[in-house]
Amino acid sequence: MRGGEGERVRVAEGQRGRVGEGERVRVGEGERVRAGEGGRVRAGDELPPLEIEITRTLIVAGAIASRDYQDVHHDAELARHRGSPDVFMNILTTNGLVGRYITDHFGPAAVLRKVAIRLGAPNYPGDTMVLTGRVEEVEGDTATVRVVGANGIGRHVTGTVTVTLPPGGAS
Amino acid sequence: MSDEAAEPAARLKAYEGRAAAVAGVGKDPVNEPMIRHWCEAMGDTNAAYTGPDAVAPPTMLQAWTMGGLSGHEGRSDAYDELLGLLDEAGCTSVVATDCEQEYLRPLRPGDEITFDAVIESVSERKTTKLGTGHFVTTRMDVRANGEPAGTHRFRILKYAPARPKSKAARPRPVVNRDNAGFWEGVGRHQLLIQRCGGCGTLRFPWLPGCGACGSPEWDTVEASGDGTVYSYVVMHHPPFPAFDPPYAVGLIELAEGVRIVSNVIGVPYDKVRIGMPVRLRFERYDEELVLPVFRAGAEGGR
């Protein structure tokens, strides 16, 4: 299961600030104006990357917060018995992180309409996932964003998010 | 393929279109504590999810329908049967692969959740990196206080875990006329160094002629077994089937002055150091294979 696409994501130069426990956010291109704060969103816009440290705590906390008690998300021994090298992140946590990535960027007035994700290389403890996004389409007040979350062994998640932007957020 | 593969696909296909959950009820109404726990786990500080006008993160849609430790209510007999059939076929493990959600209205604390789900498709038996199994796709309609709130299409892989391959044997030495005497010595637990019959220069590894004087004449001396680490590398990647990285490969300088490449054992890979004294040891790896390796510290043995 290891040995995926091994893709490396280059994180744009820029400031780095702590946002929550165990994770870092790097803001690309310096002072990118957020939609919802007067910025205009256009097809082709790249969202600044979001780095998520995949800790054991994040995996277990995400599984329990989503009420997912599958042993592979909290019991490393049983996970190995099932052929996985360690516990791994559940899909609900990935879904939540993808949603957060979009609303972190577009602001609290943005409303998620659709989130469609596919999982690939699992998120194991000790890895880092870098979420990147690109606006594919803007129609009226609604944007479609293609999201990729790459970890050290490949693409953990690929997906598409449809989000309604607050007034002034779309061009 | 195992006989499990003989599971008639038609029997599984028959579940397509049948209900997966009927009149399911969320165990808890939408509530602030679960929203807060979710936001803490995700590191989501979105202001829309707190305060008097809070909505739930839309991506929590499925969480409100989860059975938790006490199990699912409302799950249909058909769905349980399908999962049971797959369990019997050896597909006892499950992993989610796809999730497609559409949000029709925001969920707010107090909303009562109900849901119905249908089995959309059951795939042929597929072989994946995790093992072989079947993809099962369900589509769920989620309601809040009876109003449509969202749809949730979910695909899982029910699979039989691939058995870890039995550990591969270490590579065999390539024995030829020029080095056969060396491997015969190893068989007797002797490390033999070639000595030139012309100039007396010691050489290792074994070669047909002397690098110093060119003489083809030679005899052997047995190494005392004492040596030091002249240099080393630690192998992390790529992994080879018979080896378990990380491990240290040393270039050992024998007391006699020649050098040999071998494993350094008896010390963690990251504690191997240049100049470290080591002692020859013959290690048996399987029924056919004995190799000279070097153990760190004074302890050695034949």
PDB file of N, CA, C and O in Angstrom, chain B residues 127-196:
ATOM      1  N   THR B 127      -8.929  -6.822  -7.020  1.00  0.00           N
ATOM      2  CA  THR B 127      -7.691  -6.953  -6.250  1.00  0.00           C
ATOM      3  C   THR B 127      -7.067  -5.578  -6.084  1.00  0.00           C
ATOM      4  O   THR B 127      -6.870  -4.864  -7.063  1.00  0.00           O
ATOM      5  N   THR B 128      -6.827  -5.208  -4.843  1.00  0.00           N
ATOM      6  CA  THR B 128      -6.223  -3.913  -4.539  1.00  0.00           C
ATOM      7  C   THR B 128      -4.955  -4.166  -3.740  1.00  0.00           C
ATOM      8  O   THR B 128      -4.654  -5.303  -3.387  1.00  0.00           O
ATOM      9  N   LYS B 129      -4.268  -3.073  -3.437  1.00  0.00           N
ATOM     10  CA  LYS B 129      -3.047  -3.218  -2.629  1.00  0.00           C
ATOM     11  C   LYS B 129      -3.358  -3.771  -1.244  1.00  0.00           C
ATOM     12  O   LYS B 129      -2.531  -4.411  -0.613  1.00  0.00           O
ATOM     13  N   LEU B 130      -4.581  -3.496  -0.756  1.00  0.00           N
ATOM     14  CA  LEU B 130      -4.938  -3.950   0.591  1.00  0.00           C
ATOM     15  C   LEU B 130      -5.298  -5.428   0.606  1.00  0.00           C
ATOM     16  O   LEU B 130      -5.161  -6.102   1.621  1.00  0.00           O
ATOM     17  N   GLY B 131      -5.794  -5.912  -0.522  1.00  0.00           N
ATOM     18  CA  GLY B 131      -6.285  -7.277  -0.595  1.00  0.00           C
ATOM     19  C   GLY B 131      -7.369  -7.337  -1.659  1.00  0.00           C
ATOM     20  O   GLY B 131      -7.614  -6.348  -2.349  1.00  0.00           O
ATOM     21  N   THR B 132      -8.031  -8.481  -1.766  1.00  0.00           N
ATOM     22  CA  THR B 132      -9.097  -8.562  -2.758  1.00  0.00           C
ATOM     23  C   THR B 132     -10.437  -8.401  -2.054  1.00  0.00           C
ATOM     24  O   THR B 132     -10.597  -8.802  -0.898  1.00  0.00           O
ATOM     25  N   GLY B 133     -11.396  -7.822  -2.770  1.00  0.00           N
ATOM     26  CA  GLY B 133     -12.691  -7.612  -2.152  1.00  0.00           C
ATOM     27  C   GLY B 133     -13.648  -6.941  -3.106  1.00  0.00           C
ATOM     28  O   GLY B 133     -13.442  -6.921  -4.319  1.00  0.00           O
ATOM     29  N   HIS B 134     -14.704  -6.409  -2.547  1.00  0.00           N
ATOM     30  CA  HIS B 134     -15.777  -5.806  -3.340  1.00  0.00           C
ATOM     31  C   HIS B 134     -16.028  -4.381  -2.849  1.00  0.00           C
ATOM     32  O   HIS B 134     -16.056  -4.134  -1.642  1.00  0.00           O
ATOM     33  N   PHE B 135     -16.241  -3.485  -3.805  1.00  0.00           N
ATOM     34  CA  PHE B 135     -16.656  -2.126  -3.473  1.00  0.00           C
ATOM     35  C   PHE B 135     -18.173  -2.110  -3.338  1.00  0.00           C
ATOM     36  O   PHE B 135     -18.883  -2.623  -4.205  1.00  0.00           O
ATOM     37  N   VAL B 136     -18.626  -1.539  -2.249  1.00  0.00           N
ATOM     38  CA  VAL B 136     -20.068  -1.423  -2.021  1.00  0.00           C
ATOM     39  C   VAL B 136     -20.395   0.069  -1.931  1.00  0.00           C
ATOM     40  O   VAL B 136     -19.813   0.792  -1.115  1.00  0.00           O
ATOM     41  N   THR B 137     -21.303   0.513  -2.791  1.00  0.00           N
ATOM     42  CA  THR B 137     -21.671   1.935  -2.812  1.00  0.00           C
ATOM     43  C   THR B 137     -23.100   2.095  -2.304  1.00  0.00           C
ATOM     44  O   THR B 137     -24.007   1.406  -2.772  1.00  0.00           O
ATOM     45  N   THR B 138     -23.263   2.993  -1.357  1.00  0.00           N
ATOM     46  CA  THR B 138     -24.598   3.281  -0.836  1.00  0.00           C
ATOM     47  C   THR B 138     -24.897   4.773  -1.020  1.00  0.00           C
ATOM     48  O   THR B 138     -23.975   5.588  -1.092  1.00  0.00           O
ATOM     49  N   ARG B 139     -26.169   5.095  -1.133  1.00  0.00           N
ATOM     50  CA  ARG B 139     -26.562   6.501  -1.172  1.00  0.00           C
ATOM     51  C   ARG B 139     -27.580   6.728  -0.069  1.00  0.00           C
ATOM     52  O   ARG B 139     -28.559   5.989   0.067  1.00  0.00           O
ATOM     53  N   MET B 140     -27.306   7.728   0.726  1.00  0.00           N
ATOM     54  CA  MET B 140     -28.162   7.999   1.877  1.00  0.00           C
ATOM     55  C   MET B 140     -28.826   9.364   1.717  1.00  0.00           C
ATOM     56  O   MET B 140     -28.175  10.322   1.297  1.00  0.00           O
ATOM     57  N   ASP B 141     -30.100   9.424   2.028  1.00  0.00           N
ATOM     58  CA  ASP B 141     -30.804  10.709   2.100  1.00  0.00           C
ATOM     59  C   ASP B 141     -30.963  11.050   3.568  1.00  0.00           C
ATOM     60  O   ASP B 141     -31.517  10.258   4.336  1.00  0.00           O
ATOM     61  N   VAL B 142     -30.465  12.215   3.929  1.00  0.00           N
ATOM     62  CA  VAL B 142     -30.509  12.633   5.331  1.00  0.00           C
ATOM     63  C   VAL B 142     -31.535  13.752   5.464  1.00  0.00           C
ATOM     64  O   VAL B 142     -31.566  14.682   4.646  1.00  0.00           O
ATOM     65  N   ARG B 143     -32.374  13.639   6.473  1.00  0.00           N
ATOM     66  CA  ARG B 143     -33.380  14.666   6.726  1.00  0.00           C
ATOM     67  C   ARG B 143     -33.156  15.274   8.117  1.00  0.00           C
ATOM     68  O   ARG B 143     -32.654  14.608   9.026  1.00  0.00           O
ATOM     69  N   ALA B 144     -33.555  16.544   8.231  1.00  0.00           N
ATOM     70  CA  ALA B 144     -33.517  17.216   9.522  1.00  0.00           C
ATOM     71  C   ALA B 144     -34.934  17.664   9.836  1.00  0.00           C
ATOM     72  O   ALA B 144     -35.539  18.382   9.026  1.00  0.00           O
ATOM     73  N   ASN B 145     -35.474  17.206  10.944  1.00  0.00           N
ATOM     74  CA  ASN B 145     -36.880  17.492  11.283  1.00  0.00           C
ATOM     75  C   ASN B 145     -37.792  17.158  10.107  1.00  0.00           C
ATOM     76  O   ASN B 145     -38.747  17.883   9.814  1.00  0.00           O
ATOM     77  N   GLY B 146     -37.444  16.116   9.409  1.00  0.00           N
ATOM     78  CA  GLY B 146     -38.282  15.659   8.309  1.00  0.00           C
ATOM     79  C   GLY B 146     -38.009  16.321   6.971  1.00  0.00           C
ATOM     80  O   GLY B 146     -38.498  15.858   5.946  1.00  0.00           O
ATOM     81  N   GLU B 147     -37.215  17.390   6.941  1.00  0.00           N
ATOM     82  CA  GLU B 147     -36.923  18.066   5.669  1.00  0.00           C
ATOM     83  C   GLU B 147     -35.623  17.533   5.092  1.00  0.00           C
ATOM     84  O   GLU B 147     -34.681  17.268   5.845  1.00  0.00           O
ATOM     85  N   PRO B 148     -35.548  17.431   3.762  1.00  0.00           N
ATOM     86  CA  PRO B 148     -34.286  16.998   3.158  1.00  0.00           C
ATOM     87  C   PRO B 148     -33.139  17.919   3.589  1.00  0.00           C
ATOM     88  O   PRO B 148     -33.260  19.143   3.489  1.00  0.00           O
ATOM     89  N   ALA B 149     -32.050  17.326   4.072  1.00  0.00           N
ATOM     90  CA  ALA B 149     -30.917  18.131   4.545  1.00  0.00           C
ATOM     91  C   ALA B 149     -29.641  17.835   3.759  1.00  0.00           C
ATOM     92  O   ALA B 149     -28.742  18.671   3.687  1.00  0.00           O
ATOM     93  N   GLY B 150     -29.589  16.666   3.151  1.00  0.00           N
ATOM     94  CA  GLY B 150     -28.387  16.354   2.391  1.00  0.00           C
ATOM     95  C   GLY B 150     -28.408  14.946   1.847  1.00  0.00           C
ATOM     96  O   GLY B 150     -29.242  14.121   2.235  1.00  0.00           O
ATOM     97  N   THR B 151     -27.511  14.707   0.887  1.00  0.00           N
ATOM     98  CA  THR B 151     -27.332  13.352   0.384  1.00  0.00           C
ATOM     99  C   THR B 151     -25.882  12.948   0.605  1.00  0.00           C
ATOM    100  O   THR B 151     -24.978  13.789   0.598  1.00  0.00           O
ATOM    101  N   HIS B 152     -25.714  11.674   0.781  1.00  0.00           N
ATOM    102  CA  HIS B 152     -24.401  11.162   1.177  1.00  0.00           C
ATOM    103  C   HIS B 152     -24.161   9.859   0.423  1.00  0.00           C
ATOM    104  O   HIS B 152     -24.821   8.857   0.691  1.00  0.00           O
ATOM    105  N   ARG B 153     -23.287   9.918  -0.593  1.00  0.00           N
ATOM    106  CA  ARG B 153     -22.938   8.694  -1.312  1.00  0.00           C
ATOM    107  C   ARG B 153     -21.590   8.215  -0.771  1.00  0.00           C
ATOM    108  O   ARG B 153     -20.652   9.010  -0.633  1.00  0.00           O
ATOM    109  N   PHE B 154     -21.551   6.945  -0.460  1.00  0.00           N
ATOM    110  CA  PHE B 154     -20.397   6.420   0.283  1.00  0.00           C
ATOM    111  C   PHE B 154     -19.972   5.111  -0.344  1.00  0.00           C
ATOM    112  O   PHE B 154     -20.818   4.263  -0.668  1.00  0.00           O
ATOM    113  N   ARG B 155     -18.682   4.962  -0.561  1.00  0.00           N
ATOM    114  CA  ARG B 155     -18.186   3.705  -1.124  1.00  0.00           C
ATOM    115  C   ARG B 155     -17.169   3.104  -0.167  1.00  0.00           C
ATOM    116  O   ARG B 155     -16.261   3.796   0.306  1.00  0.00           O
ATOM    117  N   ILE B 156     -17.389   1.841   0.134  1.00  0.00           N
ATOM    118  CA  ILE B 156     -16.426   1.130   0.981  1.00  0.00           C
ATOM    119  C   ILE B 156     -15.852  -0.036   0.181  1.00  0.00           C
ATOM    120  O   ILE B 156     -16.457  -0.515  -0.778  1.00  0.00           O
ATOM    121  N   LEU B 157     -14.685  -0.457   0.600  1.00  0.00           N
ATOM    122  CA  LEU B 157     -14.104  -1.699   0.088  1.00  0.00           C
ATOM    123  C   LEU B 157     -14.159  -2.700   1.231  1.00  0.00           C
ATOM    124  O   LEU B 157     -13.572  -2.467   2.295  1.00  0.00           O
ATOM    125  N   LYS B 158     -14.912  -3.782   1.014  1.00  0.00           N
ATOM    126  CA  LYS B 158     -14.892  -4.902   1.973  1.00  0.00           C
ATOM    127  C   LYS B 158     -13.904  -5.895   1.403  1.00  0.00           C
ATOM    128  O   LYS B 158     -14.070  -6.387   0.291  1.00  0.00           O
ATOM    129  N   TYR B 159     -12.850  -6.199   2.152  1.00  0.00           N
ATOM    130  CA  TYR B 159     -11.753  -6.960   1.553  1.00  0.00           C
ATOM    131  C   TYR B 159     -11.158  -7.978   2.514  1.00  0.00           C
ATOM    132  O   TYR B 159     -11.273  -7.861   3.730  1.00  0.00           O
ATOM    133  N   ALA B 160     -10.530  -8.962   1.891  1.00  0.00           N
ATOM    134  CA  ALA B 160      -9.745  -9.942   2.640  1.00  0.00           C
ATOM    135  C   ALA B 160      -8.314  -9.422   2.668  1.00  0.00           C
ATOM    136  O   ALA B 160      -7.713  -9.240   1.618  1.00  0.00           O
ATOM    137  N   PRO B 161      -7.788  -9.152   3.869  1.00  0.00           N
ATOM    138  CA  PRO B 161      -6.448  -8.576   3.920  1.00  0.00           C
ATOM    139  C   PRO B 161      -5.433  -9.464   3.204  1.00  0.00           C
ATOM    140  O   PRO B 161      -5.460 -10.677   3.342  1.00  0.00           O
ATOM    141  N   ALA B 162      -4.591  -8.809   2.411  1.00  0.00           N
ATOM    142  CA  ALA B 162      -3.509  -9.560   1.761  1.00  0.00           C
ATOM    143  C   ALA B 162      -2.594 -10.090   2.853  1.00  0.00           C
ATOM    144  O   ALA B 162      -2.209  -9.351   3.751  1.00  0.00           O
ATOM    145  N   ARG B 163      -2.300 -11.372   2.786  1.00  0.00           N
ATOM    146  CA  ARG B 163      -1.401 -11.944   3.798  1.00  0.00           C
ATOM    147  C   ARG B 163      -0.005 -11.405   3.579  1.00  0.00           C
ATOM    148  O   ARG B 163       0.460 -11.346   2.444  1.00  0.00           O
ATOM    149  N   PRO B 164       0.655 -11.037   4.676  1.00  0.00           N
ATOM    150  CA  PRO B 164       2.026 -10.587   4.489  1.00  0.00           C
ATOM    151  C   PRO B 164       2.859 -11.714   3.880  1.00  0.00           C
ATOM    152  O   PRO B 164       2.735 -12.856   4.301  1.00  0.00           O
ATOM    153  N   LYS B 165       3.620 -11.363   2.877  1.00  0.00           N
ATOM    154  CA  LYS B 165       4.424 -12.394   2.214  1.00  0.00           C
ATOM    155  C   LYS B 165       5.436 -12.971   3.203  1.00  0.00           C
ATOM    156  O   LYS B 165       5.995 -12.262   4.018  1.00  0.00           O
ATOM    157  N   SER B 166       5.662 -14.288   3.097  1.00  0.00           N
ATOM    158  CA  SER B 166       6.661 -14.890   3.974  1.00  0.00           C
ATOM    159  C   SER B 166       8.010 -14.287   3.599  1.00  0.00           C
ATOM    160  O   SER B 166       8.274 -13.982   2.446  1.00  0.00           O
ATOM    161  N   LYS B 167       8.812 -14.132   4.624  1.00  0.00           N
ATOM    162  CA  LYS B 167      10.056 -13.404   4.436  1.00  0.00           C
ATOM    163  C   LYS B 167      10.922 -14.090   3.388  1.00  0.00           C
ATOM    164  O   LYS B 167      11.126 -15.301   3.411  1.00  0.00           O
ATOM    165  N   ALA B 168      11.380 -13.278   2.453  1.00  0.00           N
ATOM    166  CA  ALA B 168      12.189 -13.829   1.372  1.00  0.00           C
ATOM    167  C   ALA B 168      13.551 -14.259   1.917  1.00  0.00           C
ATOM    168  O   ALA B 168      14.031 -13.736   2.921  1.00  0.00           O
ATOM    169  N   ALA B 169      14.159 -15.227   1.243  1.00  0.00           N
ATOM    170  CA  ALA B 169      15.493 -15.685   1.640  1.00  0.00           C
ATOM    171  C   ALA B 169      16.526 -14.648   1.226  1.00  0.00           C
ATOM    172  O   ALA B 169      16.332 -13.910   0.253  1.00  0.00           O
ATOM    173  N   ARG B 170      17.597 -14.596   1.992  1.00  0.00           N
ATOM    174  CA  ARG B 170      18.685 -13.692   1.591  1.00  0.00           C
ATOM    175  C   ARG B 170      19.284 -14.174   0.276  1.00  0.00           C
ATOM    176  O   ARG B 170      19.234 -15.367  -0.033  1.00  0.00           O
ATOM    177  N   PRO B 171      19.842 -13.262  -0.469  1.00  0.00           N
ATOM    178  CA  PRO B 171      20.467 -13.677  -1.731  1.00  0.00           C
ATOM    179  C   PRO B 171      21.564 -14.711  -1.474  1.00  0.00           C
ATOM    180  O   PRO B 171      22.232 -14.675  -0.431  1.00  0.00           O
ATOM    181  N   ARG B 172      21.715 -15.654  -2.422  1.00  0.00           N
ATOM    182  CA  ARG B 172      22.772 -16.674  -2.308  1.00  0.00           C
ATOM    183  C   ARG B 172      24.089 -16.090  -2.819  1.00  0.00           C
ATOM    184  O   ARG B 172      24.088 -15.290  -3.762  1.00  0.00           O
ATOM    185  N   PRO B 173      25.184 -16.514  -2.249  1.00  0.00           N
ATOM    186  CA  PRO B 173      26.468 -16.073  -2.812  1.00  0.00           C
ATOM    187  C   PRO B 173      26.674 -16.693  -4.199  1.00  0.00           C
ATOM    188  O   PRO B 173      26.195 -17.790  -4.474  1.00  0.00           O
ATOM    189  N   VAL B 174      27.328 -15.951  -5.057  1.00  0.00           N
ATOM    190  CA  VAL B 174      27.695 -16.480  -6.365  1.00  0.00           C
ATOM    191  C   VAL B 174      29.078 -17.105  -6.215  1.00  0.00           C
ATOM    192  O   VAL B 174      30.073 -16.406  -6.002  1.00  0.00           O
ATOM    193  N   VAL B 175      29.097 -18.423  -6.293  1.00  0.00           N
ATOM    194  CA  VAL B 175      30.359 -19.144  -6.063  1.00  0.00           C
ATOM    195  C   VAL B 175      30.932 -19.561  -7.411  1.00  0.00           C
ATOM    196  O   VAL B 175      30.238 -20.145  -8.237  1.00  0.00           O
ATOM    197  N   ASN B 176      32.210 -19.226  -7.620  1.00  0.00           N
ATOM    198  CA  ASN B 176      32.864 -19.630  -8.875  1.00  0.00           C
ATOM    199  C   ASN B 176      34.261 -20.182  -8.561  1.00  0.00           C
ATOM    200  O   ASN B 176      34.653 -20.271  -7.384  1.00  0.00           O
ATOM    201  N   ARG B 177      34.983 -20.534  -9.613  1.00  0.00           N
ATOM    202  CA  ARG B 177      36.296 -21.169  -9.370  1.00  0.00           C
ATOM    203  C   ARG B 177      37.242 -20.248  -8.612  1.00  0.00           C
ATOM    204  O   ARG B 177      38.098 -20.687  -7.873  1.00  0.00           O
ATOM    205  N   ASP B 178      37.082 -18.958  -8.825  1.00  0.00           N
ATOM    206  CA  ASP B 178      38.013 -18.022  -8.203  1.00  0.00           C
ATOM    207  C   ASP B 178      37.756 -17.815  -6.715  1.00  0.00           C
ATOM    208  O   ASP B 178      38.660 -17.440  -5.976  1.00  0.00           O
ATOM    209  N   ASN B 179      36.494 -18.014  -6.284  1.00  0.00           N
ATOM    210  CA  ASN B 179      36.208 -17.727  -4.866  1.00  0.00           C
ATOM    211  C   ASN B 179      35.693 -18.945  -4.096  1.00  0.00           C
ATOM    212  O   ASN B 179      35.332 -18.819  -2.931  1.00  0.00           O
ATOM    213  N   ALA B 180      35.691 -20.118  -4.759  1.00  0.00           N
ATOM    214  CA  ALA B 180      35.129 -21.309  -4.097  1.00  0.00           C
ATOM    215  C   ALA B 180      35.846 -21.587  -2.775  1.00  0.00           C
ATOM    216  O   ALA B 180      35.206 -21.970  -1.776  1.00  0.00           O
ATOM    217  N   GLY B 181      37.154 -21.375  -2.751  1.00  0.00           N
ATOM    218  CA  GLY B 181      37.924 -21.658  -1.524  1.00  0.00           C
ATOM    219  C   GLY B 181      37.480 -20.799  -0.361  1.00  0.00           C
ATOM    220  O   GLY B 181      37.464 -21.234   0.795  1.00  0.00           O
ATOM    221  N   PHE B 182      37.086 -19.558  -0.678  1.00  0.00           N
ATOM    222  CA  PHE B 182      36.599 -18.673   0.383  1.00  0.00           C
ATOM    223  C   PHE B 182      35.333 -19.231   1.007  1.00  0.00           C
ATOM    224  O   PHE B 182      35.210 -19.323   2.238  1.00  0.00           O
ATOM    225  N   TRP B 183      34.368 -19.649   0.147  1.00  0.00           N
ATOM    226  CA  TRP B 183      33.088 -20.123   0.666  1.00  0.00           C
ATOM    227  C   TRP B 183      33.231 -21.482   1.359  1.00  0.00           C
ATOM    228  O   TRP B 183      32.487 -21.754   2.315  1.00  0.00           O
ATOM    229  N   GLU B 184      34.195 -22.280   0.896  1.00  0.00           N
ATOM    230  CA  GLU B 184      34.463 -23.524   1.623  1.00  0.00           C
ATOM    231  C   GLU B 184      34.958 -23.200   3.033  1.00  0.00           C
ATOM    232  O   GLU B 184      34.589 -23.858   4.009  1.00  0.00           O
ATOM    233  N   GLY B 185      35.801 -22.166   3.129  1.00  0.00           N
ATOM    234  CA  GLY B 185      36.289 -21.740   4.448  1.00  0.00           C
ATOM    235  C   GLY B 185      35.136 -21.283   5.338  1.00  0.00           C
ATOM    236  O   GLY B 185      35.045 -21.665   6.514  1.00  0.00           O
ATOM    237  N   VAL B 186      34.212 -20.499   4.765  1.00  0.00           N
ATOM    238  CA  VAL B 186      33.060 -20.034   5.536  1.00  0.00           C
ATOM    239  C   VAL B 186      32.282 -21.238   6.059  1.00  0.00           C
ATOM    240  O   VAL B 186      31.825 -21.257   7.215  1.00  0.00           O
ATOM    241  N   GLY B 187      32.179 -22.292   5.215  1.00  0.00           N
ATOM    242  CA  GLY B 187      31.471 -23.500   5.630  1.00  0.00           C
ATOM    243  C   GLY B 187      32.122 -24.138   6.855  1.00  0.00           C
ATOM    244  O   GLY B 187      31.448 -24.793   7.652  1.00  0.00           O
ATOM    245  N   ARG B 188      33.425 -23.924   6.998  1.00  0.00           N
ATOM    246  CA  ARG B 188      34.143 -24.467   8.183  1.00  0.00           C
ATOM    247  C   ARG B 188      34.270 -23.408   9.285  1.00  0.00           C
ATOM    248  O   ARG B 188      35.029 -23.589  10.239  1.00  0.00           O
ATOM    249  N   HIS B 189      33.560 -22.298   9.118  1.00  0.00           N
ATOM    250  CA  HIS B 189      33.673 -21.163  10.050  1.00  0.00           C
ATOM    251  C   HIS B 189      35.099 -20.619  10.128  1.00  0.00           C
ATOM    252  O   HIS B 189      35.607 -20.299  11.197  1.00  0.00           O
ATOM    253  N   GLN B 190      35.667 -20.510   8.942  1.00  0.00           N
ATOM    254  CA  GLN B 190      36.979 -19.863   8.847  1.00  0.00           C
ATOM    255  C   GLN B 190      36.871 -18.733   7.824  1.00  0.00           C
ATOM    256  O   GLN B 190      36.308 -18.940   6.744  1.00  0.00           O
ATOM    257  N   LEU B 191      37.423 -17.582   8.170  1.00  0.00           N
ATOM    258  CA  LEU B 191      37.467 -16.479   7.208  1.00  0.00           C
ATOM    259  C   LEU B 191      38.872 -16.473   6.616  1.00  0.00           C
ATOM    260  O   LEU B 191      39.842 -16.125   7.309  1.00  0.00           O
ATOM    261  N   LEU B 192      38.964 -16.873   5.365  1.00  0.00           N
ATOM    262  CA  LEU B 192      40.270 -17.042   4.728  1.00  0.00           C
ATOM    263  C   LEU B 192      40.609 -15.841   3.852  1.00  0.00           C
ATOM    264  O   LEU B 192      39.780 -15.390   3.052  1.00  0.00           O
ATOM    265  N   ILE B 193      41.816 -15.361   4.026  1.00  0.00           N
ATOM    266  CA  ILE B 193      42.338 -14.242   3.235  1.00  0.00           C
ATOM    267  C   ILE B 193      43.367 -14.837   2.268  1.00  0.00           C
ATOM    268  O   ILE B 193      44.174 -15.694   2.653  1.00  0.00           O
ATOM    269  N   GLN B 194      43.337 -14.377   1.035  1.00  0.00           N
ATOM    270  CA  GLN B 194      44.344 -14.853   0.080  1.00  0.00           C
ATOM    271  C   GLN B 194      45.689 -14.173   0.353  1.00  0.00           C
ATOM    272  O   GLN B 194      45.731 -12.988   0.698  1.00  0.00           O
ATOM    273  N   ARG B 195      46.766 -14.961   0.155  1.00  0.00           N
ATOM    274  CA  ARG B 195      48.126 -14.394   0.285  1.00  0.00           C
ATOM    275  C   ARG B 195      48.878 -14.724  -0.989  1.00  0.00           C
ATOM    276  O   ARG B 195      48.929 -15.883  -1.424  1.00  0.00           O
ATOM    277  N   CYS B 196      49.481 -13.711  -1.595  1.00  0.00           N
ATOM    278  CA  CYS B 196      50.179 -13.882  -2.867  1.00  0.00           C
ATOM    279  C   CYS B 196      51.392 -14.788  -2.695  1.00  0.00           C
ATOM    280  O   CYS B 196      52.188 -14.601  -1.755  1.00  0.00           O
TER     281      CYS B 196
END
